[in-house]
Amino acid sequence: MSKTPQYHRVLLKCSGEALLGNQQYGIDVETVSRIAKDIRAAHDMGVEVCVVVGGGNIFRGISGTAKGMDRSSADYMGMLATVMNALALQNAIEAEGMDSRVLSAIPMSAVCEPYIRRRAERHLEKGRIVIFAAGTGNPYFTTDTAAALRAAEMKCDALLKGTNVDGVYDKDPRKHDDAERYETLSHLDVLARDLKVMDAAAISLARENKIPILVFSIQEEGAFARVLRKEGCFTEVVLGV
């Protein structure tokens, strides 16, 4: 495989749970710092990186709804959680010597910039790491859908989904020893087999905009840069296989 990155501009989707580390709740500073180092490795290769981070380590709108909360209110609370995670990630990224900007779909000018597409593109062109917060700014949409949307708007070459396992499996590898990892899938395969890669809206949006999705383990140090070089363990979701 080539030692050079295969993509010029990518979006990294990082779940809120990935920031937990060994904790049950909140943000583990060491884990966030390690993810920032991985982003630095990609940045040093000349790749333009933007990030969408979830909020499940603090609050999940779906879980709030299950407990009787209004869905819209619960989703807005989840969006605010992503802003907290984005600020933590920004701090870690800047500690690694990179410039970064947090752009929120819900305006809150005291802590970050509002999301404006052309402004975000300009930040990327200047070599800054752009972190998109607050999802799409609308209830009923997940941060997975926000990731696919921002990847399309930023004209990204690929969407990288960082998870707790090293790809897409036919069953949960943490529960089944005989689980098999897929090397390659199509977007339609993911939808037809109801594989838990991203939600259906995100997969459909990526397919419509011809954006490949690479699923890898964000828990493995250096995995982000390796996947950009098409090395290591990951599953690639492409238009047709």
Short mmCIF file of C-alpha atoms in Angstrom, two decimals:
data_model
loop_
_atom_site.label_atom_id
_atom_site.label_comp_id
_atom_site.label_asym_id
_atom_site.label_seq_id
_atom_site.Cartn_x
_atom_site.Cartn_y
_atom_site.Cartn_z
CA MET A 1 0.00 0.00 0.00
CA SER A 2 1.02 3.62 -0.58
CA LYS A 3 2.68 5.44 2.31
CA THR A 4 1.05 8.69 1.22
CA PRO A 5 -2.52 9.64 2.15
CA GLN A 6 -5.16 8.63 -0.37
CA TYR A 7 -7.38 11.63 0.39
CA HIS A 8 -6.96 15.41 0.35
CA ARG A 9 -9.88 16.39 2.60
CA VAL A 10 -11.74 14.10 5.00
CA LEU A 11 -14.35 14.28 7.72
CA LEU A 12 -13.80 12.31 10.92
CA LYS A 13 -16.97 11.27 12.76
CA CYS A 14 -16.12 10.57 16.38
CA SER A 15 -18.80 9.31 18.75
CA GLY A 16 -19.21 10.88 22.15
CA GLU A 17 -18.68 7.45 23.70
CA ALA A 18 -15.16 7.40 22.21
CA LEU A 19 -14.25 10.25 24.58
CA LEU A 20 -15.20 8.29 27.69
CA GLY A 21 -11.99 6.33 28.01
CA ASN A 22 -12.50 4.00 30.95
CA GLN A 23 -15.03 6.30 32.56
CA GLN A 24 -18.78 5.75 32.78
CA TYR A 25 -19.62 9.38 32.07
CA GLY A 26 -18.04 12.57 30.83
CA ILE A 27 -14.78 13.36 29.06
CA ASP A 28 -11.50 11.54 29.62
CA VAL A 29 -8.75 14.11 29.04
CA GLU A 30 -6.09 11.51 28.13
CA THR A 31 -8.37 9.91 25.52
CA VAL A 32 -9.18 13.27 23.95
CA SER A 33 -5.46 14.09 23.88
CA ARG A 34 -4.70 10.80 22.10
CA ILE A 35 -7.36 11.49 19.47
CA ALA A 36 -5.88 14.97 18.97
CA LYS A 37 -2.45 13.37 18.40
CA ASP A 38 -4.02 11.10 15.75
CA ILE A 39 -5.52 14.13 14.05
CA ARG A 40 -2.09 15.79 14.19
CA ALA A 41 -0.55 12.80 12.38
CA ALA A 42 -3.12 13.16 9.59
CA HIS A 43 -2.62 16.92 9.45
CA ASP A 44 1.14 16.49 9.18
CA MET A 45 0.59 14.34 6.08
CA GLY A 46 -1.09 17.30 4.41
CA VAL A 47 -4.68 16.10 4.84
CA GLU A 48 -7.37 18.71 5.52
CA VAL A 49 -9.42 17.41 8.47
CA CYS A 50 -12.83 18.37 9.74
CA VAL A 51 -14.57 16.63 12.62
CA VAL A 52 -18.10 15.92 13.79
CA VAL A 53 -18.28 14.72 17.38
CA GLY A 54 -21.27 13.14 19.09
CA GLY A 55 -22.54 13.79 22.60
CA GLY A 56 -23.48 10.37 23.93
CA ASN A 57 -20.90 10.52 26.72
CA ILE A 58 -22.88 13.37 28.26
CA PHE A 59 -26.46 13.11 27.02
CA ARG A 60 -28.27 11.16 24.33
CA GLY A 61 -31.53 12.56 23.00
CA ILE A 62 -32.91 9.09 22.32
CA SER A 63 -32.37 7.98 25.91
CA GLY A 64 -34.07 11.12 27.18
CA THR A 65 -37.06 10.43 24.97
CA ALA A 66 -37.27 6.89 26.30
CA LYS A 67 -37.59 8.32 29.80
CA GLY A 68 -40.55 10.47 28.84
CA MET A 69 -38.94 13.71 27.65
CA ASP A 70 -40.20 15.58 24.64
CA ARG A 71 -38.14 14.42 21.65
CA SER A 72 -37.25 17.89 20.41
CA SER A 73 -36.13 19.07 23.86
CA ALA A 74 -34.09 15.92 24.40
CA ASP A 75 -32.42 16.29 20.99
CA TYR A 76 -31.51 19.92 21.67
CA MET A 77 -29.92 18.85 24.96
CA GLY A 78 -27.90 16.28 23.02
CA MET A 79 -26.76 18.98 20.60
CA LEU A 80 -25.51 21.10 23.49
CA ALA A 81 -23.55 18.09 24.73
CA THR A 82 -21.74 17.93 21.39
CA VAL A 83 -20.65 21.55 21.82
CA MET A 84 -19.02 20.66 25.14
CA ASN A 85 -17.18 17.77 23.48
CA ALA A 86 -16.14 19.97 20.55
CA LEU A 87 -14.61 22.56 22.90
CA ALA A 88 -12.72 19.82 24.76
CA LEU A 89 -11.39 18.46 21.46
CA GLN A 90 -10.44 21.95 20.28
CA ASN A 91 -8.43 22.48 23.44
CA ALA A 92 -6.57 19.19 22.91
CA ILE A 93 -5.94 19.93 19.23
CA GLU A 94 -4.48 23.36 20.00
CA ALA A 95 -2.31 21.80 22.70
CA GLU A 96 -0.81 19.76 19.84
CA GLY A 97 0.16 22.98 18.06
CA MET A 98 -2.60 23.11 15.46
CA ASP A 99 -5.11 25.88 14.78
CA SER A 100 -8.74 24.87 15.09
CA ARG A 101 -12.21 26.36 14.97
CA VAL A 102 -15.49 25.13 16.44
CA LEU A 103 -18.49 25.93 14.26
CA SER A 104 -21.88 25.33 15.83
CA ALA A 105 -25.16 24.78 13.98
CA ILE A 106 -26.82 26.45 16.99
CA PRO A 107 -25.37 29.97 17.27
CA MET A 108 -23.60 30.65 20.59
CA SER A 109 -21.13 33.39 19.76
CA ALA A 110 -19.60 33.55 23.25
CA VAL A 111 -17.90 30.16 22.86
CA CYS A 112 -17.68 29.36 19.13
CA GLU A 113 -18.45 30.51 15.62
CA PRO A 114 -21.80 29.96 13.91
CA TYR A 115 -21.76 27.41 11.10
CA ILE A 116 -21.34 29.14 7.74
CA ARG A 117 -20.33 26.86 4.89
CA ARG A 118 -17.98 29.23 3.09
CA ARG A 119 -16.31 30.23 6.35
CA ALA A 120 -15.76 26.55 7.18
CA GLU A 121 -14.22 25.94 3.76
CA ARG A 122 -11.90 28.91 4.23
CA HIS A 123 -10.72 27.58 7.59
CA LEU A 124 -9.89 24.24 5.98
CA GLU A 125 -8.01 25.92 3.15
CA LYS A 126 -5.92 27.75 5.75
CA GLY A 127 -4.92 24.44 7.34
CA ARG A 128 -7.15 24.71 10.40
CA ILE A 129 -8.94 21.75 11.95
CA VAL A 130 -12.66 22.47 11.78
CA ILE A 131 -14.94 20.90 14.40
CA PHE A 132 -18.64 20.92 13.61
CA ALA A 133 -20.83 21.01 16.72
CA ALA A 134 -24.56 20.82 17.51
CA GLY A 135 -25.33 18.28 14.80
CA THR A 136 -27.49 19.69 12.01
CA GLY A 137 -29.09 22.15 14.42
CA ASN A 138 -32.40 20.32 14.08
CA PRO A 139 -34.09 17.69 16.27
CA TYR A 140 -34.80 14.21 14.87
CA PHE A 141 -31.42 14.12 13.08
CA THR A 142 -28.41 12.27 14.46
CA THR A 143 -24.78 13.37 14.46
CA ASP A 144 -24.20 10.59 11.89
CA THR A 145 -26.52 12.44 9.53
CA ALA A 146 -24.75 15.69 10.41
CA ALA A 147 -21.42 14.05 9.52
CA ALA A 148 -22.68 12.95 6.10
CA LEU A 149 -24.20 16.39 5.50
CA ARG A 150 -21.04 18.29 6.43
CA ALA A 151 -18.88 15.88 4.42
CA ALA A 152 -21.01 16.66 1.37
CA GLU A 153 -20.99 20.41 2.00
CA MET A 154 -17.21 20.46 2.50
CA LYS A 155 -16.71 18.31 -0.62
CA CYS A 156 -14.76 15.75 1.41
CA ASP A 157 -13.11 12.83 -0.38
CA ALA A 158 -14.15 10.42 2.38
CA LEU A 159 -16.02 10.13 5.67
CA LEU A 160 -14.14 8.22 8.37
CA LYS A 161 -16.28 6.77 11.16
CA GLY A 162 -14.26 6.15 14.32
CA THR A 163 -15.87 3.44 16.46
CA ASN A 164 -14.93 1.07 19.27
CA VAL A 165 -14.31 -1.84 16.84
CA ASP A 166 -12.05 -2.10 13.79
CA GLY A 167 -14.71 -2.18 11.08
CA VAL A 168 -18.17 -3.48 10.26
CA TYR A 169 -19.05 -7.01 11.39
CA ASP A 170 -21.95 -9.33 10.60
CA LYS A 171 -22.64 -9.43 14.36
CA ASP A 172 -21.30 -7.74 17.47
CA PRO A 173 -17.66 -8.95 17.84
CA ARG A 174 -17.72 -8.05 21.52
CA LYS A 175 -20.46 -10.62 22.09
CA HIS A 176 -19.76 -13.24 19.40
CA ASP A 177 -16.35 -14.86 18.87
CA ASP A 178 -17.36 -16.02 15.39
CA ALA A 179 -18.20 -12.52 14.13
CA GLU A 180 -16.69 -11.78 10.70
CA ARG A 181 -15.46 -8.40 9.56
CA TYR A 182 -16.39 -7.10 6.13
CA GLU A 183 -13.54 -5.72 4.04
CA THR A 184 -15.80 -3.89 1.60
CA LEU A 185 -19.51 -3.14 1.39
CA SER A 186 -21.72 -0.99 -0.77
CA HIS A 187 -24.02 1.65 0.67
CA LEU A 188 -26.95 -0.46 -0.50
CA ASP A 189 -25.54 -3.53 1.31
CA VAL A 190 -25.50 -1.57 4.55
CA LEU A 191 -29.11 -0.50 4.10
CA ALA A 192 -30.38 -3.90 2.91
CA ARG A 193 -28.67 -5.84 5.71
CA ASP A 194 -29.53 -3.23 8.34
CA LEU A 195 -25.89 -3.10 9.44
CA LYS A 196 -25.23 -0.69 12.29
CA VAL A 197 -22.67 1.48 10.52
CA MET A 198 -24.53 4.79 10.56
CA ASP A 199 -28.22 5.54 10.45
CA ALA A 200 -30.09 5.11 7.17
CA ALA A 201 -30.35 8.84 6.48
CA ALA A 202 -26.57 9.24 6.77
CA ILE A 203 -25.86 6.24 4.53
CA SER A 204 -28.32 7.46 1.90
CA LEU A 205 -26.85 10.97 1.95
CA ALA A 206 -23.32 9.61 1.55
CA ARG A 207 -24.46 7.37 -1.31
CA GLU A 208 -26.20 10.22 -3.13
CA ASN A 209 -23.06 12.33 -2.92
CA LYS A 210 -20.70 9.46 -3.79
CA ILE A 211 -18.81 9.72 -0.48
CA PRO A 212 -17.03 6.54 0.65
CA ILE A 213 -17.26 5.67 4.35
CA LEU A 214 -14.31 4.06 6.12
CA VAL A 215 -15.12 2.46 9.49
CA PHE A 216 -12.19 1.90 11.86
CA SER A 217 -11.35 1.77 15.56
CA ILE A 218 -10.72 5.19 17.05
CA GLN A 219 -9.42 3.39 20.13
CA GLU A 220 -6.26 2.21 18.32
CA GLU A 221 -3.51 4.77 18.51
CA GLY A 222 -2.43 5.91 15.04
CA ALA A 223 -5.30 4.12 13.28
CA PHE A 224 -6.67 7.33 11.74
CA ALA A 225 -3.46 8.06 9.82
CA ARG A 226 -3.09 4.40 8.80
CA VAL A 227 -6.58 4.30 7.33
CA LEU A 228 -5.84 7.45 5.33
CA ARG A 229 -2.98 5.48 3.76
CA LYS A 230 -5.31 2.50 3.23
CA GLU A 231 -3.39 0.47 5.84
CA GLY A 232 -4.52 -1.43 8.90
CA CYS A 233 -7.95 -2.88 9.70
CA PHE A 234 -11.04 -1.07 8.48
CA THR A 235 -14.19 -1.59 6.43
CA GLU A 236 -14.78 0.52 3.34
CA VAL A 237 -18.31 1.36 2.26
CA VAL A 238 -18.33 2.34 -1.41
CA LEU A 239 -20.85 2.90 -4.20
CA GLY A 240 -20.57 -0.54 -5.75
CA VAL A 241 -18.63 -3.73 -5.01
#
